[in-house]
mmCIF file of C-alpha atoms and ligand atoms in Angstrom:
data_model
loop_
_atom_site.group_PDB
_atom_site.id
_atom_site.type_symbol
_atom_site.label_atom_id
_atom_site.label_comp_id
_atom_site.label_asym_id
_atom_site.label_seq_id
_atom_site.Cartn_x
_atom_site.Cartn_y
_atom_site.Cartn_z
ATOM 1 C CA UNK A 1 25.631 11.510 4.786
ATOM 2 C CA UNK A 2 22.745 9.581 3.345
ATOM 3 C CA UNK A 3 19.012 9.702 3.808
ATOM 4 C CA UNK A 4 17.210 6.360 3.656
ATOM 5 C CA UNK A 5 13.738 4.885 3.812
ATOM 6 C CA UNK A 6 12.685 1.599 5.407
ATOM 7 C CA UNK A 7 9.469 0.560 3.654
ATOM 8 C CA UNK A 8 7.075 -2.124 4.804
ATOM 9 C CA UNK A 9 3.624 -3.090 5.945
ATOM 10 C CA UNK A 10 4.532 -3.321 9.642
ATOM 11 C CA UNK A 11 1.259 -4.970 10.702
ATOM 12 C CA UNK A 12 2.269 -4.572 13.494
ATOM 13 C CA UNK A 13 5.874 -3.519 14.103
ATOM 14 C CA UNK A 14 7.941 -6.275 15.771
ATOM 15 C CA UNK A 15 11.256 -6.226 17.614
ATOM 16 C CA UNK A 16 12.848 -7.466 14.364
ATOM 17 C CA UNK A 17 11.747 -4.271 12.590
ATOM 18 C CA UNK A 18 12.966 -2.094 15.485
ATOM 19 C CA UNK A 19 16.309 -3.912 15.406
ATOM 20 C CA UNK A 20 16.703 -3.075 11.693
ATOM 21 C CA UNK A 21 15.776 0.572 12.340
ATOM 22 C CA UNK A 22 18.295 0.848 15.189
ATOM 23 C CA UNK A 23 21.066 -0.567 12.983
ATOM 24 C CA UNK A 24 20.141 1.588 9.971
ATOM 25 C CA UNK A 25 19.808 4.775 12.021
ATOM 26 C CA UNK A 26 23.458 4.434 13.082
ATOM 27 C CA UNK A 27 24.650 4.432 9.490
ATOM 28 C CA UNK A 28 22.522 7.138 7.837
ATOM 29 C CA UNK A 29 21.807 10.773 8.519
ATOM 30 C CA UNK A 30 18.051 10.316 8.538
ATOM 31 C CA UNK A 31 15.810 7.267 8.230
ATOM 32 C CA UNK A 32 12.160 7.476 7.266
ATOM 33 C CA UNK A 33 10.134 4.411 8.146
ATOM 34 C CA UNK A 34 7.718 4.246 5.217
ATOM 35 C CA UNK A 35 4.486 2.521 6.161
ATOM 36 C CA UNK A 36 2.618 1.420 3.074
ATOM 37 C CA UNK A 37 -0.972 2.595 3.111
ATOM 38 C CA UNK A 38 -2.587 -0.236 1.212
ATOM 39 C CA UNK A 39 -0.678 -3.485 1.299
ATOM 40 C CA UNK A 40 -1.197 -6.515 -0.892
ATOM 41 C CA UNK A 41 -1.517 -8.213 2.479
ATOM 42 C CA UNK A 42 -4.812 -7.790 4.316
ATOM 43 C CA UNK A 43 -3.911 -5.832 7.424
ATOM 44 C CA UNK A 44 -5.130 -6.155 11.004
ATOM 45 C CA UNK A 45 -4.306 -2.518 11.779
ATOM 46 C CA UNK A 46 -5.105 0.651 9.832
ATOM 47 C CA UNK A 47 -2.226 2.644 8.395
ATOM 48 C CA UNK A 48 -2.591 5.276 11.163
ATOM 49 C CA UNK A 49 -2.449 2.602 13.844
ATOM 50 C CA UNK A 50 0.630 1.011 12.220
ATOM 51 C CA UNK A 51 2.322 4.407 12.019
ATOM 52 C CA UNK A 52 1.518 5.391 15.609
ATOM 53 C CA UNK A 53 2.727 2.076 17.028
ATOM 54 C CA UNK A 54 5.975 2.263 15.036
ATOM 55 C CA UNK A 55 6.570 5.922 15.941
ATOM 56 C CA UNK A 56 6.171 5.158 19.646
ATOM 57 C CA UNK A 57 8.531 2.165 19.400
ATOM 58 C CA UNK A 58 11.334 4.258 17.848
ATOM 59 C CA UNK A 59 10.752 7.493 19.786
ATOM 60 C CA UNK A 60 14.220 7.046 21.359
ATOM 61 C CA UNK A 61 15.903 7.527 17.961
ATOM 62 C CA UNK A 62 16.179 11.229 17.062
ATOM 63 C CA UNK A 63 17.038 10.747 13.376
ATOM 64 C CA UNK A 64 14.085 8.465 12.601
ATOM 65 C CA UNK A 65 10.635 9.552 11.431
ATOM 66 C CA UNK A 66 7.629 7.457 10.447
ATOM 67 C CA UNK A 67 5.447 8.335 7.477
ATOM 68 C CA UNK A 68 2.717 6.830 5.362
ATOM 69 C CA UNK A 69 3.105 6.300 1.638
ATOM 70 C CA UNK A 70 1.294 4.805 -1.304
ATOM 71 C CA UNK A 71 2.369 3.979 -4.820
ATOM 72 C CA UNK A 72 5.871 3.062 -5.902
ATOM 73 C CA UNK A 73 8.465 2.836 -3.134
ATOM 74 C CA UNK A 74 11.136 4.422 -5.363
ATOM 75 C CA UNK A 75 8.897 7.451 -5.912
ATOM 76 C CA UNK A 76 8.477 7.878 -2.175
ATOM 77 C CA UNK A 77 12.263 7.591 -1.727
ATOM 78 C CA UNK A 78 12.754 10.469 -4.186
ATOM 79 C CA UNK A 79 9.986 12.483 -2.536
ATOM 80 C CA UNK A 80 11.847 12.499 0.794
ATOM 81 C CA UNK A 81 15.289 12.876 -0.805
ATOM 82 C CA UNK A 82 16.426 9.357 0.056
ATOM 83 C CA UNK A 83 19.018 7.532 -2.059
ATOM 84 C CA UNK A 84 18.800 4.278 -0.099
ATOM 85 C CA UNK A 85 16.049 1.733 0.547
ATOM 86 C CA UNK A 86 16.747 -0.345 3.645
ATOM 87 C CA UNK A 87 15.258 -3.820 3.886
ATOM 88 C CA UNK A 88 15.698 -6.518 6.498
ATOM 89 C CA UNK A 89 16.904 -10.000 5.654
ATOM 90 C CA UNK A 90 16.109 -13.127 7.585
ATOM 91 C CA UNK A 91 18.605 -15.813 6.619
ATOM 92 C CA UNK A 92 16.035 -18.523 6.091
ATOM 93 C CA UNK A 93 13.322 -16.749 4.161
ATOM 94 C CA UNK A 94 13.808 -13.349 2.547
ATOM 95 C CA UNK A 95 16.587 -13.544 -0.037
ATOM 96 C CA UNK A 96 14.599 -14.470 -3.131
ATOM 97 C CA UNK A 97 11.799 -11.972 -2.547
ATOM 98 C CA UNK A 98 14.103 -9.147 -1.504
ATOM 99 C CA UNK A 99 16.563 -9.604 -4.360
ATOM 100 C CA UNK A 100 13.774 -9.629 -6.969
ATOM 101 C CA UNK A 101 12.253 -6.506 -5.447
ATOM 102 C CA UNK A 102 15.630 -4.750 -5.245
ATOM 103 C CA UNK A 103 16.419 -5.485 -8.893
ATOM 104 C CA UNK A 104 12.985 -4.309 -10.013
ATOM 105 C CA UNK A 105 13.398 -1.102 -8.011
ATOM 106 C CA UNK A 106 16.845 -0.593 -9.549
ATOM 107 C CA UNK A 107 15.337 -0.958 -13.003
ATOM 108 C CA UNK A 108 12.919 1.852 -12.189
ATOM 109 C CA UNK A 109 15.407 4.039 -10.323
ATOM 110 C CA UNK A 110 19.142 3.572 -10.953
ATOM 111 C CA UNK A 111 19.889 6.333 -8.437
ATOM 112 C CA UNK A 112 18.255 4.529 -5.512
ATOM 113 C CA UNK A 113 20.232 1.703 -3.931
ATOM 114 C CA UNK A 114 18.755 -1.112 -1.818
ATOM 115 C CA UNK A 115 20.742 -2.062 1.272
ATOM 116 C CA UNK A 116 19.765 -5.189 3.206
ATOM 117 C CA UNK A 117 20.584 -5.534 6.887
ATOM 118 C CA UNK A 118 20.479 -8.599 9.122
ATOM 119 C CA UNK A 119 18.601 -8.445 12.383
ATOM 120 C CA UNK A 120 19.925 -10.131 15.523
ATOM 121 C CA UNK A 121 19.883 -13.934 15.593
ATOM 122 C CA UNK A 122 17.023 -13.993 18.105
ATOM 123 C CA UNK A 123 14.773 -12.191 15.578
ATOM 124 C CA UNK A 124 15.606 -14.348 12.569
ATOM 125 C CA UNK A 125 12.398 -16.360 12.769
ATOM 126 C CA UNK A 126 10.213 -13.424 13.722
ATOM 127 C CA UNK A 127 7.524 -12.005 11.438
ATOM 128 C CA UNK A 128 4.388 -9.936 11.988
ATOM 129 C CA UNK A 129 2.264 -12.711 10.534
ATOM 130 C CA UNK A 130 3.707 -15.412 12.823
ATOM 131 C CA UNK A 131 3.224 -13.171 15.874
ATOM 132 C CA UNK A 132 -0.417 -12.578 14.918
ATOM 133 C CA UNK A 133 -0.973 -16.267 14.232
ATOM 134 C CA UNK A 134 0.302 -17.557 17.563
ATOM 135 C CA UNK A 135 -1.099 -14.641 19.579
ATOM 136 C CA UNK A 136 -4.538 -15.363 18.113
ATOM 137 C CA UNK A 137 -4.187 -18.924 19.408
ATOM 138 C CA UNK A 138 -3.460 -17.650 22.904
ATOM 139 C CA UNK A 139 0.369 -17.661 23.094
ATOM 140 C CA UNK A 140 2.045 -14.892 25.050
ATOM 141 C CA UNK A 141 4.682 -13.606 22.651
ATOM 142 C CA UNK A 142 4.808 -10.144 24.177
ATOM 143 C CA UNK A 143 8.638 -10.327 24.310
ATOM 144 C CA UNK A 144 8.741 -10.276 20.503
ATOM 145 C CA UNK A 145 7.010 -6.936 19.983
ATOM 146 C CA UNK A 146 7.613 -3.445 21.409
ATOM 147 C CA UNK A 147 5.935 -2.801 24.788
ATOM 148 C CA UNK A 148 3.316 -0.481 23.305
ATOM 149 C CA UNK A 149 2.209 -3.060 20.701
ATOM 150 C CA UNK A 150 1.181 -6.071 22.772
ATOM 151 C CA UNK A 151 -1.922 -4.492 24.390
ATOM 152 C CA UNK A 152 -3.463 -3.229 21.120
ATOM 153 C CA UNK A 153 -2.592 -6.533 19.411
ATOM 154 C CA UNK A 154 -4.381 -8.690 21.982
ATOM 155 C CA UNK A 155 -7.307 -6.302 21.998
ATOM 156 C CA UNK A 156 -7.616 -6.349 18.205
ATOM 157 C CA UNK A 157 -7.358 -10.134 18.018
ATOM 158 C CA UNK A 158 -10.060 -10.451 20.664
ATOM 159 C CA UNK A 159 -12.273 -8.119 18.676
ATOM 160 C CA UNK A 160 -11.695 -9.904 15.401
ATOM 161 C CA UNK A 161 -12.509 -13.273 17.041
ATOM 162 C CA UNK A 162 -16.043 -12.157 17.898
HETATM 163 P P1 ADP B 1 6.569 -6.128 3.537
HETATM 164 O O1 ADP B 1 5.102 -6.333 3.410
HETATM 165 O O2 ADP B 1 7.093 -4.998 2.708
HETATM 166 O O3 ADP B 1 7.410 -7.373 3.398
HETATM 167 P P2 ADP B 1 7.051 -6.273 6.398
HETATM 168 O O4 ADP B 1 6.452 -5.363 7.402
HETATM 169 O O5 ADP B 1 6.654 -7.702 6.447
HETATM 170 O O6 ADP B 1 6.716 -5.585 5.009
HETATM 171 O O7 ADP B 1 8.635 -6.205 6.455
HETATM 172 C C1 ADP B 1 9.352 -5.034 6.170
HETATM 173 C C2 ADP B 1 10.821 -5.367 6.012
HETATM 174 O O8 ADP B 1 11.343 -5.836 7.249
HETATM 175 C C3 ADP B 1 11.134 -6.466 4.994
HETATM 176 O O9 ADP B 1 12.379 -6.158 4.383
HETATM 177 C C4 ADP B 1 11.265 -7.703 5.844
HETATM 178 O O10 ADP B 1 12.090 -8.674 5.221
HETATM 179 C C5 ADP B 1 11.923 -7.107 7.065
HETATM 180 N N1 ADP B 1 11.722 -7.900 8.296
HETATM 181 C C6 ADP B 1 10.558 -8.301 8.830
HETATM 182 N N2 ADP B 1 10.750 -8.983 9.973
HETATM 183 C C7 ADP B 1 12.103 -9.025 10.162
HETATM 184 C C8 ADP B 1 12.974 -9.619 11.138
HETATM 185 N N3 ADP B 1 12.482 -10.323 12.151
HETATM 186 N N4 ADP B 1 14.292 -9.451 10.990
HETATM 187 C C9 ADP B 1 14.787 -8.774 9.939
HETATM 188 N N5 ADP B 1 14.052 -8.193 8.981
HETATM 189 C C10 ADP B 1 12.720 -8.316 9.083
#
């Protein structure tokens, strides 16, 4: 059976991410959620906060662990003995970006395969950035993130407003 990583910024983890992890964890021996330390995106949460929130949200899955990484994703995959990179695809938005990234990763590491999974229909328009955007404007979108994420998210947005 295969070991895989699921890399991302996860700022913060949403139900769409958890859905991908649940699906992936059924098909691989072990899945490491790989939280990138420094993202090209400016993050609301520190890497430790992003890791802790994700770990709590997937605590019910025994073959999933959450770790921080920096540098090339393919190098981290090799470091943890993973031959698969899992990514999530939303039908309306991700194909171009994900296919370019997958082909670039393949160029650097022929032995690491990218596998894209589709989240449930209800999560197809869900992204961390959209959640942050509407939550900052006062919308209650708590149903779109894991239970342990909503409190810290509101708190952080309140803080960053002042
Ligand atoms: P990155 O900065 O690497 O894009 P993200 O945290 O935004 O990190 O996303 C990590 C992965 O999860 C990406 O493959 C992204 O396409 C996927 N993803 C994000 N939200 C969803 C969702 N609602 N449904 C399915 N996949 C998703």
